[in-house]
Coordinates of N, CA, C and O in Angstrom, one line a residue:
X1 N 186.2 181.3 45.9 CA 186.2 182.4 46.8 C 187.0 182.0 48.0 O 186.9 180.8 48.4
X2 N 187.9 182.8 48.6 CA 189.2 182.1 49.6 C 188.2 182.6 50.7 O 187.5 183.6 50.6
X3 N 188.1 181.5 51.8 CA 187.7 181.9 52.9 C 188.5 181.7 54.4 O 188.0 181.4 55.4
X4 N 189.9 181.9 54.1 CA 190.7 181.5 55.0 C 190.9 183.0 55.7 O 192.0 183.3 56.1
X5 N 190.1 183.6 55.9 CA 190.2 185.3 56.5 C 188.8 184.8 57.1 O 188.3 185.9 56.9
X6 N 187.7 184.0 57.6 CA 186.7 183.8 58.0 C 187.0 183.3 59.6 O 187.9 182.5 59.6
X7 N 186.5 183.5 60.9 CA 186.6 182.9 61.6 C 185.9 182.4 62.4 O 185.3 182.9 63.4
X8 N 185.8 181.2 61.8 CA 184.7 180.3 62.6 C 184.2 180.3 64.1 O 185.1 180.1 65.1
X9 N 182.4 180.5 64.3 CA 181.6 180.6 65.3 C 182.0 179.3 66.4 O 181.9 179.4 67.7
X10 N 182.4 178.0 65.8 CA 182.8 177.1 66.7 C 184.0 176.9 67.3 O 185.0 176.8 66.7
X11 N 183.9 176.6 68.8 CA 185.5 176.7 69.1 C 186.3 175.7 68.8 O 187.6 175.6 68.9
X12 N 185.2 174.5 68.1 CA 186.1 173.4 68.0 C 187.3 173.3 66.8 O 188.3 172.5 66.8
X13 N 186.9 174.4 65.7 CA 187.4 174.3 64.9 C 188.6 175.3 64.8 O 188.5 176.5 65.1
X14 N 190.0 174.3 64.1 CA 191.2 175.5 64.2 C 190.9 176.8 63.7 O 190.1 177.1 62.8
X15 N 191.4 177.6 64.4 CA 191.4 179.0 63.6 C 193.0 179.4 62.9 O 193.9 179.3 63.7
X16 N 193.1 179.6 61.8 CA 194.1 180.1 61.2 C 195.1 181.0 62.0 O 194.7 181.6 63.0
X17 N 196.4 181.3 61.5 CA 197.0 182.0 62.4 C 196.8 183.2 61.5 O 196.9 184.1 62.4
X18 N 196.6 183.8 60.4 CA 196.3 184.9 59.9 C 195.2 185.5 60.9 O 195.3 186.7 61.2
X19 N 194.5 184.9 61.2 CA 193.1 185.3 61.8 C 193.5 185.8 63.4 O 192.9 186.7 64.0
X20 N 194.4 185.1 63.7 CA 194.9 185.1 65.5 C 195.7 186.0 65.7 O 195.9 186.5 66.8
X21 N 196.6 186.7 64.5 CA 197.4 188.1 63.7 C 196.3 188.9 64.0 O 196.3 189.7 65.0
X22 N 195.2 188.8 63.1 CA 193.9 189.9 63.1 C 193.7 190.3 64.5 O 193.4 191.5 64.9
X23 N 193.9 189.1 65.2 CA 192.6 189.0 66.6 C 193.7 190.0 67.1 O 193.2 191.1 67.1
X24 N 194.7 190.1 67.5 CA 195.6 190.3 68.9 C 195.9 191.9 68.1 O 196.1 192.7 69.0
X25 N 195.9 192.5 66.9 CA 196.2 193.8 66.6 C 195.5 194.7 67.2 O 196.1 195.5 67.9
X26 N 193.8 194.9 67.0 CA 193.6 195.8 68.4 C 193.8 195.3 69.6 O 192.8 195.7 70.3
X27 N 194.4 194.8 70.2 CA 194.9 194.8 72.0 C 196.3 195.4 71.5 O 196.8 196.4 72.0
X28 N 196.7 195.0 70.9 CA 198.6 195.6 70.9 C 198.1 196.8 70.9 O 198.7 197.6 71.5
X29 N 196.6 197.5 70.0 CA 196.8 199.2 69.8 C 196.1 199.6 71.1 O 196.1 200.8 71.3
X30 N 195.4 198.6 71.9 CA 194.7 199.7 72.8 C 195.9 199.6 74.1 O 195.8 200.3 75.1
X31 N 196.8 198.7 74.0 CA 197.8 199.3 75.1 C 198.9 200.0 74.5 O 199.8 200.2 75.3
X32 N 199.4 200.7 72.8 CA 199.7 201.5 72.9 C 199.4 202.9 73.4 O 200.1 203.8 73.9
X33 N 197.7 202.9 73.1 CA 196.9 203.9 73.6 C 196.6 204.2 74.9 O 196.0 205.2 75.3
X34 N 197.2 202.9 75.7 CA 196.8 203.1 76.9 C 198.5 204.0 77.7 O 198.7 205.0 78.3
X35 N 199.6 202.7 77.0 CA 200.7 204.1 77.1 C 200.4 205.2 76.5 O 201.2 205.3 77.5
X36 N 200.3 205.9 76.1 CA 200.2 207.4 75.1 C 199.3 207.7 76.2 O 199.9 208.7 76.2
X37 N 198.4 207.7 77.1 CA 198.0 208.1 78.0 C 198.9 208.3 79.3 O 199.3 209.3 79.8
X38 N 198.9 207.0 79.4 CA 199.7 207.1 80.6 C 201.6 208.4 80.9 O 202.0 209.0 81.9
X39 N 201.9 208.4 79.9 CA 202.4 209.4 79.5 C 202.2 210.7 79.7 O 202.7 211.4 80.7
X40 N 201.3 211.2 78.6 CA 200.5 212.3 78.6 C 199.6 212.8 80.2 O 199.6 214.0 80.6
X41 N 199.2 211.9 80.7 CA 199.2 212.5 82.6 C 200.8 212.4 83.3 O 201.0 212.8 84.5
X42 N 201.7 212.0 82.8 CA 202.9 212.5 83.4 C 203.1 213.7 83.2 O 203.0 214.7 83.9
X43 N 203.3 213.6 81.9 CA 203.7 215.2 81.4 C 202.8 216.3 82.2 O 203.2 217.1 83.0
X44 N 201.7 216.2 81.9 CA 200.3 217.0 82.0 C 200.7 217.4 84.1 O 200.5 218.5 84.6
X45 N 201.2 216.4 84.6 CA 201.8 216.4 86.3 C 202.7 216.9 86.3 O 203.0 217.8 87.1
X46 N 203.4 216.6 85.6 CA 205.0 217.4 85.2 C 204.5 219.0 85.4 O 204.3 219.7 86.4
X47 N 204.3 219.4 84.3 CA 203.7 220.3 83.8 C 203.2 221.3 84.7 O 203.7 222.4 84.7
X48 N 202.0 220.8 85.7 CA 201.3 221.2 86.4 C 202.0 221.6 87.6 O 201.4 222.5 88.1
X49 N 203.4 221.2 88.4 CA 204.3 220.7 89.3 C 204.6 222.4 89.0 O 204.1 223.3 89.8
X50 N 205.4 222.6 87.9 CA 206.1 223.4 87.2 C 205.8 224.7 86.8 O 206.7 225.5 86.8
X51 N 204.5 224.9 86.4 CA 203.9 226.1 85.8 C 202.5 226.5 86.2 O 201.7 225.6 86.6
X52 N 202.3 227.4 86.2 CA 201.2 227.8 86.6 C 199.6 227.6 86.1 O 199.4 227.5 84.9
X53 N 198.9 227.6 86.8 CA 197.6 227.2 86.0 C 197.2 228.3 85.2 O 197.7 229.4 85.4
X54 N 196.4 228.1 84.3 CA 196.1 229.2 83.7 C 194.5 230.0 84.4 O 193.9 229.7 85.4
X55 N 194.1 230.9 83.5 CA 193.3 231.5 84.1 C 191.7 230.7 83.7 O 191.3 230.5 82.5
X56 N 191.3 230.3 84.7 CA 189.9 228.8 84.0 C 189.1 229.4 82.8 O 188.9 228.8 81.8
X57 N 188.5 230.8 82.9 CA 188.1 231.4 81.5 C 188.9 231.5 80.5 O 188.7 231.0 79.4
X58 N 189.4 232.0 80.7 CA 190.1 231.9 79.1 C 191.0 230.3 78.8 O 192.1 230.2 78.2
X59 N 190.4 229.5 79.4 CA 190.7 227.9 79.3 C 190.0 227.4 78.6 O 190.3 226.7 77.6
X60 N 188.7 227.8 79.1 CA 187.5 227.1 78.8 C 186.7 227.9 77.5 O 185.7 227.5 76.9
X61 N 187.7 229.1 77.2 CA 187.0 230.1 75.9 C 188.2 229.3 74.6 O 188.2 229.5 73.4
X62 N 189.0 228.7 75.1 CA 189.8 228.5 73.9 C 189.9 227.0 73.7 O 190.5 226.5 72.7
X63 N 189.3 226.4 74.7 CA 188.5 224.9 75.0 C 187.3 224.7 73.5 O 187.3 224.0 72.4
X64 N 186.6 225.6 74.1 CA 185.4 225.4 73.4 C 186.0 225.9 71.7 O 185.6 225.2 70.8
X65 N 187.0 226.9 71.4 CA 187.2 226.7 70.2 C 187.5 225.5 69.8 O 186.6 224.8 69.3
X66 N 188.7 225.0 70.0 CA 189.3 224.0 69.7 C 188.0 222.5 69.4 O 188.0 221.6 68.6
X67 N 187.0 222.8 70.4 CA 186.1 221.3 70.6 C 185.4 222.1 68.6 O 185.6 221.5 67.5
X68 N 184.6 223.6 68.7 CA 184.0 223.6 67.7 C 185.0 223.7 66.4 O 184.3 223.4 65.4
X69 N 186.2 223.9 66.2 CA 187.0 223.8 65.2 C 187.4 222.7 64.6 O 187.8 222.7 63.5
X70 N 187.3 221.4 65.6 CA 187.8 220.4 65.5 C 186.7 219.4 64.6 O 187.0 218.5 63.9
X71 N 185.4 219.9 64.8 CA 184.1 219.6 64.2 C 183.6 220.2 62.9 O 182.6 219.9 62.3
X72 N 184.7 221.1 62.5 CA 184.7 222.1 61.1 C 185.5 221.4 60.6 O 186.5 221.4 61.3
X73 N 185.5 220.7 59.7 CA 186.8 220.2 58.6 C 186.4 220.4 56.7 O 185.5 220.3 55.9
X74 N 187.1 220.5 56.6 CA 187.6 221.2 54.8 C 187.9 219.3 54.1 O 189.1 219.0 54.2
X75 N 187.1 218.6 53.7 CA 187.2 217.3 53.2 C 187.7 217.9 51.7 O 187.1 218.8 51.2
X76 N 189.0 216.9 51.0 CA 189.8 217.3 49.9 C 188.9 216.0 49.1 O 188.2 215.2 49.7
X77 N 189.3 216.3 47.7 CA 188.6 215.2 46.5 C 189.6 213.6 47.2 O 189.1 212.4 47.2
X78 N 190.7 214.0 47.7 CA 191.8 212.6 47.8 C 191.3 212.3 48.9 O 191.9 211.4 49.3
X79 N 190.3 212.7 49.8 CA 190.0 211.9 51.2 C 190.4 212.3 52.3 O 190.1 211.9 53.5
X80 N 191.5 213.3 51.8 CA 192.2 214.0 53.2 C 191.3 214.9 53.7 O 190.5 215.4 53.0
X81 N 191.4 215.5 55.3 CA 190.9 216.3 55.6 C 191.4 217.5 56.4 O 192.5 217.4 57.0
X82 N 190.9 218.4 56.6 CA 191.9 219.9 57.5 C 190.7 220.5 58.4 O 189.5 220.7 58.1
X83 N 191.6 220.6 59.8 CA 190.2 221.4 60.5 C 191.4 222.5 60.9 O 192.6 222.6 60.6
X84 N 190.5 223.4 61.7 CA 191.5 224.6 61.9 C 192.0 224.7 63.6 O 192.6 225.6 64.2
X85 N 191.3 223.3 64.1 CA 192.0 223.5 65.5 C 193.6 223.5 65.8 O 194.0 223.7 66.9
X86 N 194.4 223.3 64.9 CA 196.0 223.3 65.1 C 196.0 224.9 64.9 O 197.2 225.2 65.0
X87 N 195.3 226.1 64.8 CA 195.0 227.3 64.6 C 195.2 228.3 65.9 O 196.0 229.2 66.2
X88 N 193.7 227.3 66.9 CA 193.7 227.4 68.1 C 194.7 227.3 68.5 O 195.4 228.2 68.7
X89 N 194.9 225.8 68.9 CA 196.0 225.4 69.9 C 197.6 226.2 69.6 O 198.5 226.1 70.4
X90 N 197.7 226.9 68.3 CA 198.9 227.5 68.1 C 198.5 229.3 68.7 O 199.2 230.3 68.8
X91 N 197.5 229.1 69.0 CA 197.0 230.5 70.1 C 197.0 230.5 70.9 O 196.8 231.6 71.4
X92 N 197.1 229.3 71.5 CA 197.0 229.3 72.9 C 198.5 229.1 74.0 O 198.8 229.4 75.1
X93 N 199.1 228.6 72.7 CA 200.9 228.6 73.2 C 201.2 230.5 73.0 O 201.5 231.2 73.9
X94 N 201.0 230.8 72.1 CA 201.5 232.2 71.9 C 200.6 232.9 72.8 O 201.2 233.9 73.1
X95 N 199.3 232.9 73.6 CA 198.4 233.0 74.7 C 199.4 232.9 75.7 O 199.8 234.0 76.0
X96 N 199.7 232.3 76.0 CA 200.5 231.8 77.2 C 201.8 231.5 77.3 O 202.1 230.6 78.1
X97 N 202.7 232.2 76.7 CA 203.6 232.3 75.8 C 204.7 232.6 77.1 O 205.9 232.3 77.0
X98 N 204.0 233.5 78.7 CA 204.5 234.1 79.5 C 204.3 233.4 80.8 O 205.0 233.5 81.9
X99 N 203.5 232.8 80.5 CA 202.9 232.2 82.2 C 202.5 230.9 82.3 O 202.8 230.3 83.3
X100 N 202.0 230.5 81.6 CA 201.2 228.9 81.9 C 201.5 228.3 80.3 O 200.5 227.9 79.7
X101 N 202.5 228.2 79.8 CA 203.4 227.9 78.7 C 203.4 226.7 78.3 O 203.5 226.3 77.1
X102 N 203.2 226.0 79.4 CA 203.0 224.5 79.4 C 201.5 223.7 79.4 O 201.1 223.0 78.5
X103 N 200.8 224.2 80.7 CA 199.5 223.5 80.9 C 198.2 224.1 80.2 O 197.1 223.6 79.8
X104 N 198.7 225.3 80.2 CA 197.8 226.0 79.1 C 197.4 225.1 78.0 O 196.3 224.6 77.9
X105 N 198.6 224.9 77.0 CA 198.1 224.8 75.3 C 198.1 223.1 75.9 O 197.0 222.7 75.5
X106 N 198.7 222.1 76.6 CA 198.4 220.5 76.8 C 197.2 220.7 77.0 O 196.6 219.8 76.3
X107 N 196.3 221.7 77.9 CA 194.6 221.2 78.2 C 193.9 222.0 76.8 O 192.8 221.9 76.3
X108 N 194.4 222.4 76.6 CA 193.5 223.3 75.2 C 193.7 222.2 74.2 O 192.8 221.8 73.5
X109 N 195.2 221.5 74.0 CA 195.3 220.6 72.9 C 194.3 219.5 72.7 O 193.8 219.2 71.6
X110 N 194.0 218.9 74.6 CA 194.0 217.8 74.9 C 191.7 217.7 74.2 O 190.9 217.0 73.8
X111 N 191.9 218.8 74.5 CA 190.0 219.3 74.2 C 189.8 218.7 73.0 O 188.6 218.3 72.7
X112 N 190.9 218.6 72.3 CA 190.2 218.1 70.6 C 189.8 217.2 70.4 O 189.4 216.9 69.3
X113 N 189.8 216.0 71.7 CA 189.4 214.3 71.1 C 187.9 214.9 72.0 O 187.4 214.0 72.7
X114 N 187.4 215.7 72.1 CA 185.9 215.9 72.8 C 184.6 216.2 71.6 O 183.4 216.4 71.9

């Protein structure tokens, strides 16, 4: 049984560099994720700068789809899955199609990781 993917409780002992590969892959992804944020409030500033807010009810009525749609998913035999919030959020651009074009569907999109 290979146990060179194991990494030993003591510090005294080397740790492989396969293992020190493993170690550092989530920090490289949580500061991709931390840029993809950092981003995403520019834009979202940009945005905001630029267009108008939308109206907070009908924000928060296409919010709340998006949160309950995103919690509905259609699981396939291969593992994949479909929910129908890309549905919403494509209602919410044509919603806003005239006035809040921008901030509108970014905060309705942004509702889906809730």
């Amino acid at each position: 049984m290979p146990a060179d993917n194991v990494i030993p409780i003591n510090p005294q002992v080397r740790i492989p560099d396969s293992a020190r590969t493993a170690e550092r892959t989530p920090r490289r992804f949580r500061w991709f994720v931390a840029g993809l944020t950092v981003v995403w409030a520019g834009a979202l500033t940009a945005a905001l700068l630029f267009t108008p807010f939308p109206a907070l009810w009908q924000l928060l009525v296409l919010a709340a789809l998006v949160v309950a749609a995103e919690h509905r998913f259609v699981l396939f035999g291969d593992e994949t899955s479909m929910s129908a919030s890309i549905v919403v959020i494509l209602c919410a651009v044509t919603f806003w199609r005239s006035d809040a074009y921008l901030v509108g569907p970014m905060l309705v999109a942004s509702c889906g990781g809730l």
